[in-house]
XYZ file of C-alpha atoms in Angstrom:
547
model
C -238.128 73.594 -19.277
C -236.958 71.304 -22.042
C -234.203 72.996 -24.034
C -235.061 73.206 -27.702
C -235.465 75.536 -30.608
C -232.518 77.916 -30.355
C -231.773 79.617 -33.657
C -228.185 79.917 -34.812
C -227.983 83.664 -35.199
C -224.411 84.779 -34.807
C -224.943 88.499 -35.313
C -227.821 88.833 -32.871
C -226.123 86.825 -30.147
C -222.749 88.475 -30.586
C -224.383 91.885 -30.164
C -225.640 90.869 -26.731
C -222.366 89.577 -25.371
C -220.378 91.550 -22.850
C -218.306 94.435 -24.196
C -219.822 94.984 -27.655
C -219.040 98.631 -28.400
C -219.830 101.180 -31.049
C -217.385 101.705 -33.887
C -216.949 105.443 -33.399
C -213.638 107.337 -33.392
C -211.334 107.167 -30.376
C -212.427 108.805 -27.155
C -210.630 112.180 -26.989
C -210.455 111.960 -23.205
C -208.375 108.795 -23.589
C -206.470 109.383 -26.807
C -205.330 112.934 -26.176
C -206.971 114.102 -29.400
C -208.018 117.734 -29.554
C -211.399 118.772 -28.233
C -212.821 120.560 -25.205
C -212.589 118.649 -21.957
C -215.909 117.122 -20.974
C -217.434 116.862 -24.447
C -217.380 113.073 -24.180
C -219.878 111.061 -22.137
C -219.081 107.350 -22.012
C -222.316 105.390 -21.635
C -222.795 101.729 -20.781
C -226.252 100.411 -21.616
C -228.298 97.270 -21.915
C -228.963 95.966 -25.406
C -232.633 96.829 -24.843
C -231.659 100.492 -25.331
C -230.122 99.916 -28.787
C -232.941 101.450 -30.838
C -233.361 104.385 -28.436
C -229.655 105.154 -28.590
C -229.528 104.861 -32.385
C -232.689 106.905 -32.929
C -232.433 109.572 -30.217
C -229.137 109.673 -28.308
C -226.525 109.468 -31.068
C -228.246 111.969 -33.419
C -228.614 114.443 -30.547
C -224.954 114.064 -29.506
C -223.810 114.488 -33.104
C -225.959 117.599 -33.583
C -224.588 119.165 -30.377
C -220.978 118.344 -31.207
C -220.668 115.943 -28.283
C -219.235 112.464 -28.343
C -221.301 109.766 -26.665
C -219.554 106.392 -27.204
C -221.824 103.559 -26.069
C -220.864 100.128 -24.802
C -223.635 97.528 -24.802
C -223.303 95.188 -21.871
C -225.345 92.495 -20.163
C -227.219 93.239 -16.958
C -224.918 91.238 -14.684
C -221.796 92.832 -16.122
C -223.199 96.328 -15.713
C -223.961 95.575 -12.075
C -220.496 94.086 -11.542
C -218.759 97.058 -13.163
C -220.665 99.495 -10.996
C -220.204 97.533 -7.771
C -216.460 97.188 -8.437
C -216.030 100.946 -8.698
C -214.951 100.923 -12.333
C -214.107 104.344 -13.717
C -214.522 103.285 -17.335
C -217.979 104.829 -17.840
C -219.644 108.132 -16.989
C -223.267 107.014 -17.207
C -225.085 103.732 -16.618
C -228.323 102.954 -18.436
C -229.953 99.794 -17.086
C -233.029 98.154 -18.569
C -234.765 98.176 -15.193
C -234.141 98.902 -11.533
C -233.538 95.239 -10.648
C -229.868 95.005 -11.569
C -229.263 98.698 -10.861
C -230.105 97.989 -7.215
C -227.775 95.000 -7.181
C -224.889 97.022 -8.610
C -225.457 100.320 -6.810
C -225.713 99.226 -3.195
C -223.172 101.949 -2.289
C -225.449 104.584 -3.947
C -222.690 105.969 -6.147
C -224.912 106.778 -9.135
C -226.336 110.287 -9.069
C -229.315 111.937 -10.764
C -230.879 108.552 -11.515
C -234.163 108.889 -13.380
C -236.378 106.455 -15.299
C -236.212 107.403 -18.971
C -239.276 105.575 -20.247
C -241.583 102.752 -19.240
C -242.462 99.446 -20.831
C -244.426 96.647 -19.145
C -243.448 93.004 -19.299
C -246.177 91.153 -21.180
C -247.204 87.611 -21.967
C -246.963 87.424 -25.768
C -247.666 84.728 -28.313
C -248.465 84.139 -31.932
C -251.945 85.435 -32.761
C -253.345 81.984 -33.431
C -251.906 80.647 -30.184
C -253.316 83.498 -28.103
C -256.719 82.985 -29.727
C -256.577 79.279 -28.890
C -255.704 80.087 -25.277
C -258.623 82.496 -25.068
C -256.438 85.545 -24.357
C -256.703 87.467 -27.644
C -259.037 90.460 -27.667
C -259.273 90.630 -23.879
C -258.132 93.367 -21.501
C -258.770 91.415 -18.313
C -256.368 88.458 -18.473
C -255.304 87.741 -14.914
C -251.936 86.473 -13.803
C -253.727 83.398 -12.430
C -255.051 82.542 -15.915
C -251.619 82.933 -17.455
C -250.119 80.797 -14.718
C -252.690 78.070 -15.349
C -251.926 78.061 -19.083
C -248.186 77.879 -18.413
C -248.308 75.139 -15.774
C -250.841 73.001 -17.624
C -248.581 72.635 -20.629
C -251.204 74.094 -22.967
C -248.509 76.156 -24.679
C -244.734 76.173 -25.077
C -243.469 79.113 -23.058
C -240.102 80.868 -23.032
C -238.649 83.502 -20.746
C -235.083 84.696 -20.317
C -232.797 83.441 -17.570
C -233.654 85.755 -14.645
C -230.064 85.785 -13.380
C -228.709 87.065 -16.696
C -231.482 89.225 -18.130
C -233.577 92.113 -16.846
C -236.736 90.873 -18.552
C -236.463 87.466 -16.916
C -235.725 88.994 -13.525
C -238.667 91.353 -13.895
C -240.972 88.440 -14.709
C -239.583 86.462 -11.782
C -240.369 89.216 -9.273
C -243.827 89.676 -10.713
C -244.622 86.042 -9.994
C -242.849 86.064 -6.623
C -245.102 88.971 -5.626
C -248.129 87.021 -6.857
C -247.271 83.904 -4.861
C -246.586 86.090 -1.797
C -250.038 87.663 -2.129
C -248.645 91.200 -2.470
C -250.472 94.033 -4.152
C -248.689 96.317 -6.634
C -247.353 98.695 -3.969
C -245.977 96.092 -1.567
C -242.438 94.801 -2.150
C -241.411 91.217 -1.524
C -239.724 90.573 1.826
C -237.112 87.996 2.771
C -239.635 86.290 5.022
C -242.043 85.948 2.112
C -239.257 84.676 -0.123
C -238.560 81.956 2.458
C -242.212 80.906 2.726
C -243.292 77.487 1.364
C -246.056 79.038 -0.772
C -243.591 81.252 -2.638
C -240.925 78.554 -2.980
C -243.357 75.947 -4.303
C -245.155 78.351 -6.613
C -242.107 79.833 -8.306
C -240.445 76.415 -8.645
C -243.513 75.125 -10.512
C -243.469 78.172 -12.755
C -239.781 78.000 -13.644
C -239.915 74.270 -14.374
C -242.807 74.889 -16.771
C -240.633 77.120 -18.974
C -239.773 75.403 -22.253
C -236.600 77.427 -22.607
C -234.693 80.175 -20.765
C -232.195 81.953 -23.083
C -229.670 84.244 -21.398
C -230.789 87.513 -23.020
C -233.950 89.204 -24.234
C -232.565 89.834 -27.708
C -231.663 86.165 -28.098
C -235.100 85.103 -26.912
C -236.880 87.392 -29.400
C -234.676 86.419 -32.330
C -234.790 82.688 -31.664
C -238.478 82.552 -30.814
C -239.456 84.317 -34.005
C -237.133 82.100 -36.030
C -238.639 78.865 -34.612
C -242.381 79.440 -34.148
C -243.139 75.726 -33.822
C -240.930 75.490 -30.743
C -241.735 78.870 -29.186
C -245.449 79.550 -28.996
C -245.582 82.116 -26.177
C -243.101 84.107 -24.108
C -242.649 86.713 -21.416
C -240.951 89.794 -22.865
C -241.084 93.580 -23.087
C -244.060 95.279 -24.723
C -241.815 97.629 -26.730
C -239.884 94.721 -28.265
C -243.154 93.081 -29.305
C -244.124 96.319 -31.049
C -240.733 96.552 -32.793
C -240.812 92.934 -33.951
C -244.474 93.071 -34.984
C -243.724 95.966 -37.309
C -241.083 93.765 -38.969
C -243.346 90.701 -39.039
C -246.247 92.565 -40.644
C -243.974 94.053 -43.307
C -242.763 90.530 -44.080
C -246.331 89.264 -44.344
C -246.005 87.071 -41.241
C -248.378 86.438 -38.376
C -247.932 89.039 -35.613
C -247.631 88.512 -31.884
C -250.517 89.335 -29.548
C -249.968 90.384 -25.941
C -251.776 90.004 -22.630
C -250.967 92.022 -19.517
C -250.619 89.937 -16.325
C -253.260 91.795 -14.316
C -252.685 91.785 -10.586
C -248.926 91.553 -10.740
C -247.772 93.641 -13.671
C -244.019 94.247 -13.792
C -242.686 97.368 -15.482
C -239.226 98.120 -16.844
C -238.249 101.736 -16.112
C -234.909 102.142 -17.980
C -233.063 104.127 -15.266
C -230.154 106.323 -16.383
C -227.681 107.657 -13.798
C -224.455 109.679 -13.718
C -221.241 108.313 -12.179
C -218.867 111.040 -10.942
C -215.176 110.207 -10.851
C -213.992 112.888 -8.474
C -211.824 114.729 -10.982
C -211.843 117.984 -12.891
C -213.930 116.590 -15.738
C -216.966 115.818 -13.596
C -218.660 119.222 -13.909
C -218.496 119.317 -17.711
C -219.534 115.688 -18.043
C -222.420 116.191 -15.627
C -223.629 119.142 -17.691
C -223.578 116.996 -20.831
C -225.379 114.205 -18.967
C -228.027 116.577 -17.615
C -228.658 117.997 -21.081
C -228.999 114.516 -22.562
C -231.304 113.313 -19.809
C -233.505 116.402 -20.161
C -233.629 115.975 -23.939
C -234.814 112.376 -23.744
C -237.349 113.129 -21.003
C -238.884 116.357 -22.274
C -237.915 117.399 -25.801
C -241.005 117.049 -28.023
C -239.097 115.412 -30.878
C -237.415 112.911 -28.523
C -240.715 112.065 -26.876
C -242.319 111.557 -30.283
C -239.491 109.226 -31.303
C -239.815 107.283 -28.039
C -243.511 106.739 -28.697
C -242.715 105.749 -32.250
C -240.449 103.040 -30.833
C -243.243 101.764 -28.592
C -241.860 103.240 -25.382
C -244.208 104.898 -22.913
C -243.122 108.230 -21.372
C -241.723 108.065 -17.854
C -244.362 110.623 -16.862
C -247.237 108.335 -17.882
C -249.920 107.910 -15.241
C -250.635 104.221 -14.872
C -248.995 103.671 -18.293
C -251.806 105.631 -19.964
C -250.930 107.471 -23.186
C -252.608 110.630 -24.444
C -253.514 110.526 -28.148
C -251.611 107.293 -28.823
C -250.557 106.349 -32.333
C -252.603 103.198 -32.853
C -250.364 102.081 -35.698
C -247.668 101.666 -33.030
C -249.702 100.868 -29.921
C -251.894 98.688 -32.108
C -255.006 97.255 -30.398
C -255.060 94.422 -32.950
C -251.847 93.219 -31.280
C -253.492 93.402 -27.864
C -251.611 96.620 -27.022
C -253.567 98.663 -24.485
C -252.500 102.282 -24.907
C -254.663 103.489 -22.032
C -253.965 100.732 -19.515
C -254.157 102.165 -16.013
C -252.366 99.810 -13.660
C -249.612 100.234 -11.115
C -246.572 98.023 -11.508
C -245.111 95.906 -8.737
C -242.598 97.470 -6.375
C -239.220 95.753 -6.530
C -237.715 94.583 -3.226
C -234.501 95.789 -1.624
C -231.169 94.690 -3.110
C -230.532 91.930 -0.564
C -233.858 90.255 -1.397
C -233.205 90.632 -5.124
C -229.822 88.919 -4.764
C -231.291 86.161 -2.624
C -234.007 85.432 -5.189
C -231.545 85.375 -8.100
C -229.214 83.065 -6.195
C -232.093 80.725 -5.455
C -233.057 80.596 -9.103
C -229.688 79.011 -9.843
C -229.494 76.719 -6.822
C -233.126 75.843 -6.154
C -235.846 77.006 -8.550
C -234.478 75.939 -11.909
C -234.417 72.406 -13.205
C -231.066 70.626 -12.603
C -228.928 70.229 -15.715
C -226.381 67.755 -17.006
C -223.972 69.879 -19.039
C -221.032 68.561 -21.049
C -218.325 71.044 -22.071
C -216.313 70.058 -25.169
C -213.263 72.350 -25.185
C -210.777 72.509 -28.051
C -207.292 71.756 -26.753
C -205.535 71.528 -30.123
C -202.170 73.156 -30.739
C -203.619 76.257 -32.351
C -205.298 77.166 -29.064
C -201.815 77.747 -27.679
C -200.680 79.735 -30.707
C -203.620 82.173 -30.651
C -203.732 82.438 -26.846
C -207.191 80.868 -26.856
C -206.374 78.503 -24.012
C -205.618 81.494 -21.789
C -209.203 82.591 -22.352
C -210.484 79.105 -21.592
C -208.590 79.071 -18.287
C -209.988 82.472 -17.329
C -213.497 81.414 -18.310
C -213.224 78.206 -16.282
C -212.588 80.232 -13.142
C -215.607 82.426 -13.887
C -217.976 79.509 -14.516
C -216.749 76.737 -12.192
C -215.167 78.391 -9.157
C -217.932 78.941 -6.610
C -217.087 82.505 -5.609
C -216.711 83.788 -9.168
C -219.765 81.866 -10.389
C -221.822 83.448 -7.610
C -220.680 86.916 -8.694
C -221.936 86.068 -12.191
C -225.168 84.462 -10.875
C -224.086 81.222 -12.582
C -223.990 78.950 -9.549
C -224.086 75.207 -9.953
C -227.279 73.542 -8.718
C -226.843 70.874 -5.982
C -228.188 68.300 -8.447
C -226.294 69.433 -11.560
C -223.854 67.095 -13.281
C -220.950 68.964 -14.910
C -218.533 67.283 -17.311
C -215.501 68.793 -19.047
C -213.835 67.022 -21.965
C -210.739 68.423 -23.671
C -210.243 67.306 -27.258
C -207.638 67.598 -29.978
C -207.331 64.762 -32.493
C -208.946 62.635 -29.778
C -209.956 62.930 -26.141
C -206.963 64.311 -24.240
C -205.640 65.844 -21.021
C -206.876 62.993 -18.853
C -210.472 64.043 -19.493
C -213.397 63.712 -19.229
C -213.746 65.149 -15.727
C -217.160 64.939 -14.081
C -218.517 66.601 -10.945
C -221.892 65.635 -9.484
C -223.405 68.404 -7.394
C -221.924 71.735 -6.378
C -219.069 70.947 -3.996
C -216.737 73.974 -4.353
C -213.568 71.896 -4.071
C -214.600 69.469 -6.776
C -215.726 72.250 -9.108
C -212.418 74.056 -8.554
C -210.785 70.803 -9.630
C -212.235 71.392 -13.105
C -210.480 74.746 -13.250
C -207.230 73.158 -12.081
C -207.426 70.406 -14.702
C -207.948 72.976 -17.450
C -205.122 75.139 -16.097
C -202.679 72.205 -16.080
C -203.361 71.234 -19.690
C -201.060 72.378 -22.502
C -202.695 72.553 -25.973
C -201.310 70.242 -28.643
C -202.322 68.213 -31.681
C -205.022 68.331 -34.363
C -208.801 68.953 -34.135
C -211.636 66.413 -34.000
C -214.671 67.944 -32.333
C -217.000 65.143 -33.436
C -215.292 62.601 -31.221
C -216.060 64.755 -28.199
C -219.667 65.208 -29.315
C -220.035 61.426 -29.580
C -218.710 61.067 -26.049
C -221.069 63.776 -24.805
C -224.113 62.184 -26.461
C -223.305 58.827 -24.866
C -222.923 60.372 -21.412
C -226.056 62.487 -21.659
C -228.263 59.548 -22.621
C -227.346 57.636 -19.476
C -230.557 56.785 -17.603
C -228.899 57.623 -14.279
C -229.250 61.342 -15.143
C -233.001 61.108 -14.578
C -235.069 64.065 -15.754
C -232.216 66.570 -15.754
C -232.083 69.028 -18.598
C -229.265 68.147 -21.044
C -226.866 70.549 -22.728
C -223.571 70.453 -24.647
C -221.297 73.513 -24.824
C -218.797 73.205 -27.691
C -215.894 75.584 -28.296
C -213.353 75.328 -31.118
C -210.977 77.559 -33.048
C -210.401 75.362 -36.095
C -211.777 73.126 -38.796
C -212.402 69.593 -37.622
C -211.682 66.303 -39.299
C -215.003 64.738 -40.277
C -214.629 60.988 -39.959
C -216.977 60.802 -36.978
C -219.336 63.569 -38.134
C -222.314 61.433 -39.262
C -222.257 59.289 -36.132
C -221.977 62.300 -33.817
C -224.836 64.236 -35.437
C -227.046 61.149 -35.430
C -226.296 60.411 -31.772
C -227.082 63.979 -30.706
C -230.329 64.040 -32.693
C -231.472 60.745 -31.173
C -230.538 61.958 -27.711
C -232.430 65.243 -28.174
C -229.439 67.128 -26.782
C -228.906 70.734 -27.964
C -225.431 72.090 -28.598
C -224.363 75.671 -27.939
C -221.490 75.992 -30.412
C -218.872 78.740 -30.098
C -216.471 79.670 -32.903
C -213.293 81.295 -31.579
C -210.815 83.068 -33.852
C -210.548 83.559 -37.582
C -209.707 79.942 -38.413
C -212.856 78.358 -36.948
C -215.253 76.825 -39.468
C -218.685 78.429 -38.948
C -220.318 75.959 -41.342
C -219.424 72.961 -39.169
C -220.624 74.625 -35.986
C -223.786 76.004 -37.574
C -224.629 72.517 -38.807
C -224.198 71.076 -35.307
C -226.321 73.810 -33.721
C -229.126 73.543 -36.259
C -229.168 69.754 -36.219
C -229.637 69.756 -32.450
C -231.959 72.794 -32.058
C -229.024 74.508 -30.407
C -227.275 77.851 -30.853
C -224.205 79.094 -32.702
C -222.212 82.275 -32.235
C -218.779 83.658 -33.005
C -216.837 85.304 -30.178
C -213.198 86.130 -29.585
C -213.700 86.800 -25.873
C -213.888 83.282 -24.476
C -214.666 84.447 -20.964
C -217.772 86.213 -22.259
C -218.597 83.342 -24.609
C -218.480 80.542 -22.051
C -220.366 82.624 -19.517
C -223.001 83.297 -22.181
C -223.252 79.586 -22.895
C -223.501 78.759 -19.189
C -226.468 81.122 -18.996
C -228.526 78.667 -21.062
C -228.737 76.359 -18.052
C-alpha cells in the first residue's frame, strides 16, 4: 500500500469535500422569498450522483417549476448528518446501502428505493488487463483477481473504505469471499472475528498501492498517473464515463473484469426525511414525483442508460437492447451479466468492519502534520479551523465518529511553523492512546499564531523524521497546510529531502493569500496531492483519509 502517484487536481478534489453545494438562488423556504410552500426539495447526495443530477434531476425540477438545491457530501458526513437528526435536508441520496445503514439505524428515512444499479469492477488499462490475462473474458473469478493483487503483478488502487462507498463496497465483497458466503448470505460478526477473514482481508488491504479518500479522487488521479496506477476497484458507470472521455482524447481505454463469486453492487438508494411540520406533505409529493420520474419515465431511463447506469429493475443486472456504444464489450462491459450481488450485513457489522480497517487491517502510518501558525492565521480565523479540525482528527471519540481512528502502531507528529518551528513543537505520539492524542489537540489549542511563513523548514524537519529507520515499514505521509506565501531559502533542500525520502505531501491551500504554485510544486515533486479549501475541518479530515 505504498503511497504514490496522487495528482494535484484542485477542482476535482474540492468538489468531493464536505459541503460543496450548487450555486442556485436562495432557498425560498429559508429566505422568505415568494413561492408556494413545498416547491423546494433540499437533497444531499454523494458525488457519484453528480452526472445523474445534472442530466436528469435538475432539468426535471426546472421544467416542473420546482427548486431542488443539491449539496454534495461525502459518505461519512451524510451518515453523520442523518444519525444526528439534522433537519437541513429533505432527501438523502447515498451511493450505496452501506453508509445509509450506518446513518439510518433509527429508520427515519421513508420511501427508500434504489434508483439504479452499478457493479463494482476490477478495472485497468487495456494493455495491463491483457497482460494479466483478464481482457476478453467473462469468467474472471474473485480468486484470480485476489492472486493478481497479492502477488504484486500489478499496482492496484481502491478508495479508503471508511471514507468512500466504493471502497466499502469492495471491502464487503472480499470479506464475504474470505467468509465463504454466497451472494445471498450476509457477513456475520462471528465470521468477521474469524482468523480466516481477518488474515485474508489484511493481506488484501496491505497489497493496495494507494487508498485515496474518495472515488472521484481515485479516478482523476489514476487516469492522470497511469504509470503509478495500473488497476483499480471502482464503479462500472464511472469507467464508462471516463472511457468515453479517454477515447475522445485518443487515449487507451480501461477494461473491466467482474469479480465473479462475490460481486458487489451499488444501488444508489434515495429516501425522504420528514420533519414533522406542515411542509412535509408538499415536499413528500415533490419527492414522490421525482423518484417516480427517475425510476420509470422513458426519457429518464434512457438518460440513465446513456450514463452507464443499469435500471433498478434489472434482473441480475441484465439489460434489454443495450446500447453497445455505452455498455461497450470492447471495454469488457457485460450488458447481459446475470449475477446476484452480495448482501450487505447489518449496521453493527458494517461499523465493526470499518472500525477494524482503521485500527487493524490497514498498514500503520507515520504521518507528519505541518500546520501554518503564522500571524495571518489569527487574522483570517484560520487557526480556529485548525483547532476544530484537530479535535475531529486526533480526539478518539470524534475520530471514531469520522472513521479516522489512529492505528495502534501509527506514529503521529504535529509541527507548528511560522518563520521557523514554533509553539514548542514538534509533538509526537506513538500509538493510539486517547490521552496522548488529546494532548495534540491541547497543544494546538494553546498556541497563538504569530510571525512570518516558512513552510520549507517544516518540510525539512518532516523528511528527516520520516526517514528514521526506527519507523520500520510504516507508510509515510506529510500533511501540509498554509494560508500564505512562504520564504524560499530552504526550498531546494526541502524538495530534495522529500524526493529522496519518497514521502508524499498532501498540500492544502487555505484562504485567498495562499500561493498555489508553491504547494502544487511540493505535491507534484513528491507524488502527493494539492487542493484549495477554506473549510479546514473538512480539509484536514480529507487529508487524514489518505492514511
